[in-house]
mmCIF file of C-alpha atoms in Angstrom:
data_model
loop_
_atom_site.group_PDB
_atom_site.id
_atom_site.type_symbol
_atom_site.label_atom_id
_atom_site.label_comp_id
_atom_site.label_asym_id
_atom_site.label_seq_id
_atom_site.Cartn_x
_atom_site.Cartn_y
_atom_site.Cartn_z
ATOM 1 C CA UNK A 144 55.292 173.209 163.370
ATOM 2 C CA UNK A 145 58.828 174.140 164.446
ATOM 3 C CA UNK A 146 61.616 172.484 166.421
ATOM 4 C CA UNK A 147 60.865 172.875 170.157
ATOM 5 C CA UNK A 148 58.584 175.762 169.338
ATOM 6 C CA UNK A 149 55.054 174.385 169.024
ATOM 7 C CA UNK A 150 52.615 172.120 170.827
ATOM 8 C CA UNK A 151 52.429 169.874 167.763
ATOM 9 C CA UNK A 152 56.172 169.284 167.878
ATOM 10 C CA UNK A 153 56.149 168.328 171.559
ATOM 11 C CA UNK A 154 53.154 166.011 171.151
ATOM 12 C CA UNK A 155 54.778 164.212 168.222
ATOM 13 C CA UNK A 156 58.095 164.039 170.073
ATOM 14 C CA UNK A 157 56.390 162.408 173.070
ATOM 15 C CA UNK A 158 54.860 159.812 170.763
ATOM 16 C CA UNK A 159 58.277 159.103 169.251
ATOM 17 C CA UNK A 160 59.769 158.743 172.737
ATOM 18 C CA UNK A 161 57.491 155.823 173.630
ATOM 19 C CA UNK A 162 59.060 153.233 171.264
ATOM 20 C CA UNK A 163 62.507 154.652 172.091
ATOM 21 C CA UNK A 164 61.907 154.085 175.810
ATOM 22 C CA UNK A 165 60.639 150.556 175.185
ATOM 23 C CA UNK A 166 63.741 149.708 173.153
ATOM 24 C CA UNK A 167 66.065 151.374 175.643
ATOM 25 C CA UNK A 168 64.578 149.635 178.671
ATOM 26 C CA UNK A 169 64.920 146.300 176.886
ATOM 27 C CA UNK A 170 68.595 146.934 176.201
ATOM 28 C CA UNK A 171 68.136 147.226 172.431
ATOM 29 C CA UNK A 172 70.025 149.521 170.079
ATOM 30 C CA UNK A 173 68.195 152.739 169.255
ATOM 31 C CA UNK A 174 70.236 153.568 166.149
ATOM 32 C CA UNK A 175 67.862 152.462 163.396
ATOM 33 C CA UNK A 176 64.770 153.735 165.183
ATOM 34 C CA UNK A 177 66.434 157.049 166.022
ATOM 35 C CA UNK A 178 67.366 157.617 162.374
ATOM 36 C CA UNK A 179 63.866 156.809 161.160
ATOM 37 C CA UNK A 180 62.314 159.074 163.816
ATOM 38 C CA UNK A 181 64.656 161.917 162.822
ATOM 39 C CA UNK A 182 63.827 161.618 159.129
ATOM 40 C CA UNK A 183 60.102 161.594 159.964
ATOM 41 C CA UNK A 184 60.294 164.587 162.292
ATOM 42 C CA UNK A 185 62.480 166.691 159.988
ATOM 43 C CA UNK A 186 60.227 165.852 157.050
ATOM 44 C CA UNK A 187 57.094 166.917 158.930
ATOM 45 C CA UNK A 188 58.627 170.170 160.203
ATOM 46 C CA UNK A 189 59.964 171.149 156.782
ATOM 47 C CA UNK A 190 57.084 169.818 154.661
ATOM 48 C CA UNK A 191 55.210 173.168 154.480
ATOM 49 C CA UNK A 192 58.299 174.660 152.805
ATOM 50 C CA UNK A 193 59.044 172.242 149.969
ATOM 51 C CA UNK A 194 61.947 174.343 148.677
ATOM 52 C CA UNK A 195 63.800 174.075 151.990
ATOM 53 C CA UNK A 196 63.193 170.349 152.070
ATOM 54 C CA UNK A 197 64.581 169.932 148.551
ATOM 55 C CA UNK A 198 67.674 171.944 149.466
ATOM 56 C CA UNK A 199 68.162 169.723 152.526
ATOM 57 C CA UNK A 200 67.934 166.568 150.394
ATOM 58 C CA UNK A 201 70.408 168.008 147.887
ATOM 59 C CA UNK A 202 72.739 169.004 150.731
ATOM 60 C CA UNK A 203 72.540 165.547 152.298
ATOM 61 C CA UNK A 204 73.329 163.754 149.017
ATOM 62 C CA UNK A 205 76.149 166.159 148.124
ATOM 63 C CA UNK A 206 77.805 165.905 151.538
ATOM 64 C CA UNK A 207 77.565 162.112 151.714
ATOM 65 C CA UNK A 208 79.133 161.784 148.255
ATOM 66 C CA UNK A 209 81.908 164.225 149.234
ATOM 67 C CA UNK A 210 82.689 162.417 152.498
ATOM 68 C CA UNK A 211 82.744 158.958 150.878
ATOM 69 C CA UNK A 212 84.786 160.166 147.888
ATOM 70 C CA UNK A 213 87.334 161.937 150.056
ATOM 71 C CA UNK A 214 87.613 158.966 152.414
ATOM 72 C CA UNK A 215 88.371 156.686 149.465
ATOM 73 C CA UNK A 216 91.006 159.111 148.143
ATOM 74 C CA UNK A 217 92.549 159.630 151.570
ATOM 75 C CA UNK A 218 92.864 155.886 152.240
ATOM 76 C CA UNK A 219 94.510 155.466 148.847
ATOM 77 C CA UNK A 220 96.998 158.232 149.674
ATOM 78 C CA UNK A 221 98.235 156.538 152.827
ATOM 79 C CA UNK A 222 101.004 158.552 154.466
ATOM 80 C CA UNK A 223 101.364 160.762 151.365
ATOM 81 C CA UNK A 224 98.271 162.829 152.009
ATOM 82 C CA UNK A 225 97.622 165.781 149.716
ATOM 83 C CA UNK A 226 96.864 169.065 151.459
ATOM 84 C CA UNK A 227 95.580 170.546 148.166
ATOM 85 C CA UNK A 228 93.021 167.761 147.652
ATOM 86 C CA UNK A 229 91.961 168.068 151.301
ATOM 87 C CA UNK A 230 91.366 171.808 150.957
ATOM 88 C CA UNK A 231 89.298 171.308 147.808
ATOM 89 C CA UNK A 232 87.012 168.796 149.529
ATOM 90 C CA UNK A 233 86.774 170.925 152.679
ATOM 91 C CA UNK A 234 85.829 173.961 150.592
ATOM 92 C CA UNK A 235 83.212 171.962 148.683
ATOM 93 C CA UNK A 236 81.742 170.707 151.973
ATOM 94 C CA UNK A 237 81.205 174.273 153.236
ATOM 95 C CA UNK A 238 80.264 175.759 149.841
ATOM 96 C CA UNK A 239 76.487 175.295 150.385
ATOM 97 C CA UNK A 240 76.757 177.286 153.631
ATOM 98 C CA UNK A 241 78.761 180.010 151.868
ATOM 99 C CA UNK A 242 76.111 180.243 149.141
ATOM 100 C CA UNK A 243 73.411 180.358 151.800
ATOM 101 C CA UNK A 244 75.105 183.217 153.684
ATOM 102 C CA UNK A 245 75.684 185.173 150.463
ATOM 103 C CA UNK A 246 72.039 184.667 149.524
ATOM 104 C CA UNK A 247 70.945 186.119 152.866
ATOM 105 C CA UNK A 248 72.532 189.510 152.118
ATOM 106 C CA UNK A 249 72.186 189.734 148.339
ATOM 107 C CA UNK A 250 68.924 191.708 148.462
ATOM 108 C CA UNK A 251 66.623 191.714 145.456
ATOM 109 C CA UNK A 252 69.095 189.601 143.499
ATOM 110 C CA UNK A 253 69.054 186.850 146.127
ATOM 111 C CA UNK A 254 69.923 183.442 144.733
ATOM 112 C CA UNK A 255 68.136 181.738 147.610
ATOM 113 C CA UNK A 256 70.558 178.805 147.434
ATOM 114 C CA UNK A 257 70.671 176.247 150.249
ATOM 115 C CA UNK A 258 68.611 178.418 152.550
ATOM 116 C CA UNK A 259 67.154 175.811 154.841
ATOM 117 C CA UNK A 260 66.861 175.572 158.589
ATOM 118 C CA UNK A 261 69.859 173.920 160.224
ATOM 119 C CA UNK A 262 72.416 174.233 157.422
ATOM 120 C CA UNK A 263 74.968 175.973 159.673
ATOM 121 C CA UNK A 264 75.029 173.188 162.244
ATOM 122 C CA UNK A 265 74.938 170.415 159.647
ATOM 123 C CA UNK A 266 77.930 171.975 157.892
ATOM 124 C CA UNK A 267 79.935 171.831 161.116
ATOM 125 C CA UNK A 268 79.312 168.098 161.335
ATOM 126 C CA UNK A 269 80.414 167.389 157.774
ATOM 127 C CA UNK A 270 83.447 169.695 157.907
ATOM 128 C CA UNK A 271 84.606 167.966 161.098
ATOM 129 C CA UNK A 272 84.443 164.610 159.325
ATOM 130 C CA UNK A 273 86.446 165.874 156.330
ATOM 131 C CA UNK A 274 89.091 167.340 158.646
ATOM 132 C CA UNK A 275 89.428 164.162 160.691
ATOM 133 C CA UNK A 276 89.541 161.992 157.571
ATOM 134 C CA UNK A 277 92.504 164.133 156.486
ATOM 135 C CA UNK A 278 94.092 163.628 159.914
ATOM 136 C CA UNK A 279 93.712 159.871 159.497
ATOM 137 C CA UNK A 280 91.438 159.623 162.548
ATOM 138 C CA UNK A 281 88.301 158.568 160.630
ATOM 139 C CA UNK A 282 88.902 155.473 158.507
ATOM 140 C CA UNK A 283 85.336 154.308 157.892
ATOM 141 C CA UNK A 284 82.031 156.067 157.186
ATOM 142 C CA UNK A 285 78.900 153.939 157.051
ATOM 143 C CA UNK A 286 75.724 155.267 155.477
ATOM 144 C CA UNK A 287 73.516 154.656 158.525
ATOM 145 C CA UNK A 288 76.044 156.227 160.904
ATOM 146 C CA UNK A 289 76.405 159.267 158.644
ATOM 147 C CA UNK A 290 72.630 159.702 158.332
ATOM 148 C CA UNK A 291 72.042 159.196 162.051
ATOM 149 C CA UNK A 292 74.768 161.704 162.976
ATOM 150 C CA UNK A 293 73.850 164.352 160.406
ATOM 151 C CA UNK A 294 70.074 164.266 160.816
ATOM 152 C CA UNK A 295 69.474 163.806 164.555
ATOM 153 C CA UNK A 296 66.294 165.884 164.801
ATOM 154 C CA UNK A 297 66.831 167.038 168.391
ATOM 155 C CA UNK A 298 69.962 169.018 167.458
ATOM 156 C CA UNK A 299 69.090 169.617 163.813
ATOM 157 C CA UNK A 300 68.309 173.323 163.787
ATOM 158 C CA UNK A 301 70.451 174.862 166.532
ATOM 159 C CA UNK A 302 72.819 172.271 167.971
ATOM 160 C CA UNK A 303 74.560 171.556 170.301
ATOM 161 C CA UNK A 304 77.378 170.587 167.926
ATOM 162 C CA UNK A 305 78.553 167.017 168.405
ATOM 163 C CA UNK A 306 81.613 165.194 167.034
ATOM 164 C CA UNK A 307 81.061 162.171 164.793
ATOM 165 C CA UNK A 308 83.303 159.655 166.583
ATOM 166 C CA UNK A 309 81.832 160.474 169.999
ATOM 167 C CA UNK A 310 78.314 160.385 168.551
ATOM 168 C CA UNK A 311 78.764 157.047 166.791
ATOM 169 C CA UNK A 312 80.144 155.478 169.966
ATOM 170 C CA UNK A 313 76.974 156.552 171.788
ATOM 171 C CA UNK A 314 74.834 155.527 168.840
ATOM 172 C CA UNK A 315 76.085 151.943 168.948
ATOM 173 C CA UNK A 316 75.623 151.598 172.715
ATOM 174 C CA UNK A 317 73.342 148.972 174.231
ATOM 175 C CA UNK A 318 72.303 150.349 177.609
ATOM 176 C CA UNK A 319 71.245 148.139 180.491
ATOM 177 C CA UNK A 320 67.802 148.784 181.930
ATOM 178 C CA UNK A 321 69.329 150.683 184.866
ATOM 179 C CA UNK A 322 71.597 152.762 182.612
ATOM 180 C CA UNK A 323 68.739 153.712 180.328
ATOM 181 C CA UNK A 324 66.486 154.579 183.286
ATOM 182 C CA UNK A 325 69.159 157.030 184.469
ATOM 183 C CA UNK A 326 69.437 158.441 180.947
ATOM 184 C CA UNK A 327 65.657 158.724 180.664
ATOM 185 C CA UNK A 328 65.353 160.497 184.028
ATOM 186 C CA UNK A 329 68.168 162.924 183.229
ATOM 187 C CA UNK A 330 66.671 163.577 179.809
ATOM 188 C CA UNK A 331 63.212 164.393 181.160
ATOM 189 C CA UNK A 332 64.726 166.702 183.802
ATOM 190 C CA UNK A 333 66.732 168.581 181.171
ATOM 191 C CA UNK A 334 63.637 168.988 179.001
ATOM 192 C CA UNK A 335 61.731 170.396 181.987
ATOM 193 C CA UNK A 336 64.557 172.845 182.777
ATOM 194 C CA UNK A 337 64.669 173.833 179.103
ATOM 195 C CA UNK A 338 60.930 174.498 179.031
ATOM 196 C CA UNK A 339 61.216 176.722 182.114
ATOM 197 C CA UNK A 340 64.176 178.616 180.651
ATOM 198 C CA UNK A 341 62.791 179.121 177.144
ATOM 199 C CA UNK A 342 59.056 179.508 177.645
ATOM 200 C CA UNK A 343 58.885 181.163 181.062
ATOM 201 C CA UNK A 344 62.113 182.974 181.971
ATOM 202 C CA UNK A 345 63.055 184.001 178.421
ATOM 203 C CA UNK A 346 59.506 185.247 177.831
ATOM 204 C CA UNK A 347 59.599 187.349 181.000
ATOM 205 C CA UNK A 348 63.016 188.863 180.207
ATOM 206 C CA UNK A 349 61.922 189.569 176.629
ATOM 207 C CA UNK A 350 59.469 192.093 178.044
ATOM 208 C CA UNK A 351 62.518 194.098 179.085
ATOM 209 C CA UNK A 352 63.947 193.818 175.559
ATOM 210 C CA UNK A 353 60.710 195.240 174.167
ATOM 211 C CA UNK A 354 60.599 197.951 176.851
ATOM 212 C CA UNK A 355 64.113 199.218 176.009
ATOM 213 C CA UNK A 356 63.768 198.768 172.257
ATOM 214 C CA UNK A 357 64.995 201.712 170.163
ATOM 215 C CA UNK A 358 67.144 203.097 173.031
ATOM 216 C CA UNK A 359 68.090 206.789 173.029
ATOM 217 C CA UNK A 360 70.132 207.317 176.200
ATOM 218 C CA UNK A 361 73.090 205.560 177.817
ATOM 219 C CA UNK A 362 70.875 204.008 180.501
ATOM 220 C CA UNK A 363 68.420 202.753 177.871
ATOM 221 C CA UNK A 364 71.246 201.177 175.889
ATOM 222 C CA UNK A 365 72.539 199.570 179.086
ATOM 223 C CA UNK A 366 69.070 198.280 179.941
ATOM 224 C CA UNK A 367 68.585 196.918 176.444
ATOM 225 C CA UNK A 368 71.975 195.183 176.351
ATOM 226 C CA UNK A 369 71.445 193.475 179.707
ATOM 227 C CA UNK A 370 67.898 192.397 178.903
ATOM 228 C CA UNK A 371 68.909 191.177 175.442
ATOM 229 C CA UNK A 372 71.919 189.264 176.767
ATOM 230 C CA UNK A 373 69.952 187.579 179.559
ATOM 231 C CA UNK A 374 67.130 186.833 177.124
ATOM 232 C CA UNK A 375 69.615 185.257 174.694
ATOM 233 C CA UNK A 376 70.916 183.039 177.485
ATOM 234 C CA UNK A 377 67.554 181.760 178.697
ATOM 235 C CA UNK A 378 66.229 181.325 175.158
ATOM 236 C CA UNK A 379 69.250 179.493 173.742
ATOM 237 C CA UNK A 380 70.261 177.647 176.921
ATOM 238 C CA UNK A 381 66.643 176.548 177.228
ATOM 239 C CA UNK A 382 66.600 175.293 173.657
ATOM 240 C CA UNK A 383 69.917 173.506 174.203
ATOM 241 C CA UNK A 384 68.700 171.866 177.409
ATOM 242 C CA UNK A 385 65.603 170.527 175.637
ATOM 243 C CA UNK A 386 67.708 169.292 172.701
ATOM 244 C CA UNK A 387 70.165 167.575 175.043
ATOM 245 C CA UNK A 388 67.412 166.013 177.136
ATOM 246 C CA UNK A 389 65.554 164.723 174.085
ATOM 247 C CA UNK A 390 68.810 163.307 172.720
ATOM 248 C CA UNK A 391 69.395 161.449 175.998
ATOM 249 C CA UNK A 392 66.038 159.717 175.621
ATOM 250 C CA UNK A 393 67.087 158.665 172.110
ATOM 251 C CA UNK A 394 70.324 157.203 173.485
ATOM 252 C CA UNK A 395 72.763 160.024 172.637
ATOM 253 C CA UNK A 396 74.613 161.908 175.394
ATOM 254 C CA UNK A 397 74.914 165.187 173.499
ATOM 255 C CA UNK A 398 77.541 167.473 175.136
ATOM 256 C CA UNK A 399 76.510 170.427 177.270
ATOM 257 C CA UNK A 400 76.342 173.858 175.672
ATOM 258 C CA UNK A 401 76.328 176.289 178.626
ATOM 259 C CA UNK A 402 78.041 176.392 182.008
ATOM 260 C CA UNK A 403 77.036 179.455 184.044
ATOM 261 C CA UNK A 404 78.522 181.946 181.520
ATOM 262 C CA UNK A 405 77.624 185.061 183.506
ATOM 263 C CA UNK A 406 80.005 184.170 186.336
ATOM 264 C CA UNK A 407 82.994 184.330 183.955
ATOM 265 C CA UNK A 408 85.986 186.286 185.278
ATOM 266 C CA UNK A 409 87.573 187.017 181.894
ATOM 267 C CA UNK A 410 86.751 186.706 178.193
ATOM 268 C CA UNK A 411 88.553 183.393 177.764
ATOM 269 C CA UNK A 412 86.568 182.036 180.690
ATOM 270 C CA UNK A 413 83.366 183.300 179.060
ATOM 271 C CA UNK A 414 84.029 181.419 175.818
ATOM 272 C CA UNK A 415 84.738 178.282 177.837
ATOM 273 C CA UNK A 416 81.220 178.603 179.254
ATOM 274 C CA UNK A 417 79.060 180.146 176.481
ATOM 275 C CA UNK A 418 77.862 178.038 173.535
ATOM 276 C CA UNK A 419 80.656 175.637 174.408
ATOM 277 C CA UNK A 420 80.207 173.185 171.554
ATOM 278 C CA UNK A 421 80.555 176.046 169.065
ATOM 279 C CA UNK A 422 83.520 177.743 170.748
ATOM 280 C CA UNK A 423 85.323 174.412 171.256
ATOM 281 C CA UNK A 424 84.741 173.493 167.591
ATOM 282 C CA UNK A 425 86.303 176.772 166.463
ATOM 283 C CA UNK A 426 89.141 176.357 168.971
ATOM 284 C CA UNK A 427 89.980 172.839 167.762
ATOM 285 C CA UNK A 428 89.488 173.228 164.021
ATOM 286 C CA UNK A 429 90.381 176.862 163.306
ATOM 287 C CA UNK A 430 92.423 178.459 166.102
ATOM 288 C CA UNK A 431 94.592 175.434 166.950
ATOM 289 C CA UNK A 432 95.290 174.620 163.299
ATOM 290 C CA UNK A 433 96.101 178.238 162.540
ATOM 291 C CA UNK A 434 98.579 178.192 165.429
ATOM 292 C CA UNK A 435 100.209 174.968 164.227
ATOM 293 C CA UNK A 436 100.677 176.430 160.736
ATOM 294 C CA UNK A 437 101.922 179.734 162.145
ATOM 295 C CA UNK A 438 104.485 178.052 164.404
ATOM 296 C CA UNK A 439 105.628 175.664 161.677
ATOM 297 C CA UNK A 440 105.939 178.463 159.128
ATOM 298 C CA UNK A 441 107.401 180.954 161.617
ATOM 299 C CA UNK A 442 104.857 183.553 160.551
ATOM 300 C CA UNK A 443 105.199 185.695 163.678
ATOM 301 C CA UNK A 444 108.021 186.893 165.891
ATOM 302 C CA UNK A 445 106.415 185.302 168.955
ATOM 303 C CA UNK A 446 103.694 182.803 169.819
ATOM 304 C CA UNK A 447 101.857 185.553 171.689
ATOM 305 C CA UNK A 448 101.558 187.611 168.505
ATOM 306 C CA UNK A 449 100.414 184.529 166.611
ATOM 307 C CA UNK A 450 97.829 183.701 169.270
ATOM 308 C CA UNK A 451 96.515 187.269 169.206
ATOM 309 C CA UNK A 452 96.086 187.171 165.421
ATOM 310 C CA UNK A 453 94.601 183.688 165.724
ATOM 311 C CA UNK A 454 91.958 184.863 168.193
ATOM 312 C CA UNK A 455 90.893 187.701 165.886
ATOM 313 C CA UNK A 456 90.698 185.431 162.818
ATOM 314 C CA UNK A 457 88.891 182.748 164.789
ATOM 315 C CA UNK A 458 86.217 185.087 166.105
ATOM 316 C CA UNK A 459 85.868 186.926 162.794
ATOM 317 C CA UNK A 460 84.990 183.601 161.169
ATOM 318 C CA UNK A 461 82.577 182.872 164.007
ATOM 319 C CA UNK A 462 80.877 186.220 163.430
ATOM 320 C CA UNK A 463 80.634 185.565 159.684
ATOM 321 C CA UNK A 464 79.195 182.126 160.431
ATOM 322 C CA UNK A 465 76.288 183.820 162.207
ATOM 323 C CA UNK A 466 75.739 185.912 159.084
ATOM 324 C CA UNK A 467 77.390 188.432 156.790
ATOM 325 C CA UNK A 468 75.458 191.379 158.232
ATOM 326 C CA UNK A 469 77.661 194.090 159.714
ATOM 327 C CA UNK A 470 76.451 193.510 163.287
ATOM 328 C CA UNK A 471 77.610 189.873 163.219
ATOM 329 C CA UNK A 472 80.983 190.774 161.696
ATOM 330 C CA UNK A 473 81.545 193.495 164.313
ATOM 331 C CA UNK A 474 80.472 191.101 167.067
ATOM 332 C CA UNK A 475 83.068 188.564 165.947
ATOM 333 C CA UNK A 476 85.856 191.138 165.601
ATOM 334 C CA UNK A 477 84.959 192.666 168.970
ATOM 335 C CA UNK A 478 85.310 189.350 170.758
ATOM 336 C CA UNK A 479 88.455 188.512 168.794
ATOM 337 C CA UNK A 480 90.123 191.742 169.896
ATOM 338 C CA UNK A 481 89.004 191.207 173.514
ATOM 339 C CA UNK A 482 90.416 187.680 173.537
ATOM 340 C CA UNK A 483 93.688 188.905 172.025
ATOM 341 C CA UNK A 484 93.983 191.689 174.617
ATOM 342 C CA UNK A 485 93.148 189.239 177.400
ATOM 343 C CA UNK A 486 95.874 186.884 176.205
ATOM 344 C CA UNK A 487 98.469 189.682 176.017
ATOM 345 C CA UNK A 488 97.481 191.065 179.434
ATOM 346 C CA UNK A 489 97.603 187.697 181.168
ATOM 347 C CA UNK A 490 100.931 186.772 179.614
ATOM 348 C CA UNK A 491 102.674 190.141 180.075
ATOM 349 C CA UNK A 492 101.161 191.776 183.163
ATOM 350 C CA UNK A 493 102.958 191.355 186.472
ATOM 351 C CA UNK A 494 99.957 192.977 188.171
ATOM 352 C CA UNK A 495 97.702 190.214 186.844
ATOM 353 C CA UNK A 496 100.077 187.450 187.927
ATOM 354 C CA UNK A 497 100.363 188.967 191.391
ATOM 355 C CA UNK A 498 96.652 189.501 192.019
ATOM 356 C CA UNK A 499 94.753 187.000 189.832
ATOM 357 C CA UNK A 500 93.874 184.682 192.734
ATOM 358 C CA UNK A 501 92.713 187.409 195.102
ATOM 359 C CA UNK A 502 88.987 187.718 195.762
ATOM 360 C CA UNK A 503 88.843 191.477 195.142
ATOM 361 C CA UNK A 504 90.594 191.062 191.795
ATOM 362 C CA UNK A 505 88.259 188.265 190.690
ATOM 363 C CA UNK A 506 85.256 190.400 191.667
ATOM 364 C CA UNK A 507 86.450 193.431 189.683
ATOM 365 C CA UNK A 508 87.426 191.209 186.750
ATOM 366 C CA UNK A 509 83.981 189.553 186.792
ATOM 367 C CA UNK A 510 82.217 192.945 186.749
ATOM 368 C CA UNK A 511 84.300 194.238 183.848
ATOM 369 C CA UNK A 512 83.872 190.973 181.931
ATOM 370 C CA UNK A 513 80.102 190.967 182.419
ATOM 371 C CA UNK A 514 79.782 194.471 181.011
ATOM 372 C CA UNK A 515 82.027 193.694 178.040
ATOM 373 C CA UNK A 516 79.908 190.612 177.338
ATOM 374 C CA UNK A 517 76.689 192.619 177.504
ATOM 375 C CA UNK A 518 78.080 195.247 175.134
ATOM 376 C CA UNK A 519 78.905 192.384 172.774
ATOM 377 C CA UNK A 520 75.272 191.303 172.859
ATOM 378 C CA UNK A 521 74.272 194.873 172.025
ATOM 379 C CA UNK A 522 76.498 194.681 168.943
ATOM 380 C CA UNK A 523 75.082 191.275 168.044
ATOM 381 C CA UNK A 524 71.492 192.501 168.289
ATOM 382 C CA UNK A 525 72.061 195.177 165.645
ATOM 383 C CA UNK A 526 70.338 197.767 167.859
ATOM 384 C CA UNK A 527 73.520 199.850 168.085
ATOM 385 C CA UNK A 528 73.879 200.185 164.320
#
């Protein structure tokens, strides 16, 4: 059984939806039930691989202890917060993911540490909490809220990535019958759309991926990149839609992950539409903080230079997050350079400022952007290397 990938999963999920719907229609809180259902579902999915399950349990205990310990220290510090202590706890919170990524590329000497499904997305959730505890935004972490947020089974393996304060606000909500009926209807519709995307459209487009596999000519590479990119969209957007819809039924309005990415007119527009919860997380917690430090420390002669470097660092980290294989690193650097060049062009070019609102310019810009995006997918796939 796998998340949104087997008949057994969907049948069990439907059974778990029945009590959730009863509670929701009666205006009751779904928090306790949702947590119990998530623990049950994750346990059943991961039970065949006991090692993964043990790593997950160890990860959960470690991260909860780190969050509670850092919160206690941070509250004691008051206005005299220690950046050094914060960085130590942040590093410790992402250390299991680092060990996991190193294990993936260490060959015959693989340590196999913390290699369990979902660790990347769970790490985002914990790191966000550590960062916002440092900022003084999070002042309380309750065990049930932490468990509910970290282990929501619908978004466990591949997101979307939620933020703890937004999640907990939803988690504590008591919906009226009418409100929950709307949530239930929207959730079922999203699941249906997700099923069509992932199991019908993605399957059809994947035939093109197979057809163009091992390309030899320019046209074959072009065919492969387009088929792979469109397949990635339908597969992942379909998964995200099902995860979001299922979360709605459990009382959580998980944020959207895709917004018509292939109509983007530049690379910044693309990353505001593609895997939005991931790109917005990196924007808020890596790029923006890098820029604040750079401006405060006067690291660069201009903000434009700082932003350009920030984009490259930001996307390099995103590529490494996918994995330490060369194709992921190149994919991240490629998009970082494109974003930096886009920023420079839009800030410096009089031609852009004069024509950016014209239909012909938007059309040409869309065509160029689409092809750059598809080449990025070719890099990501590893077929080019």
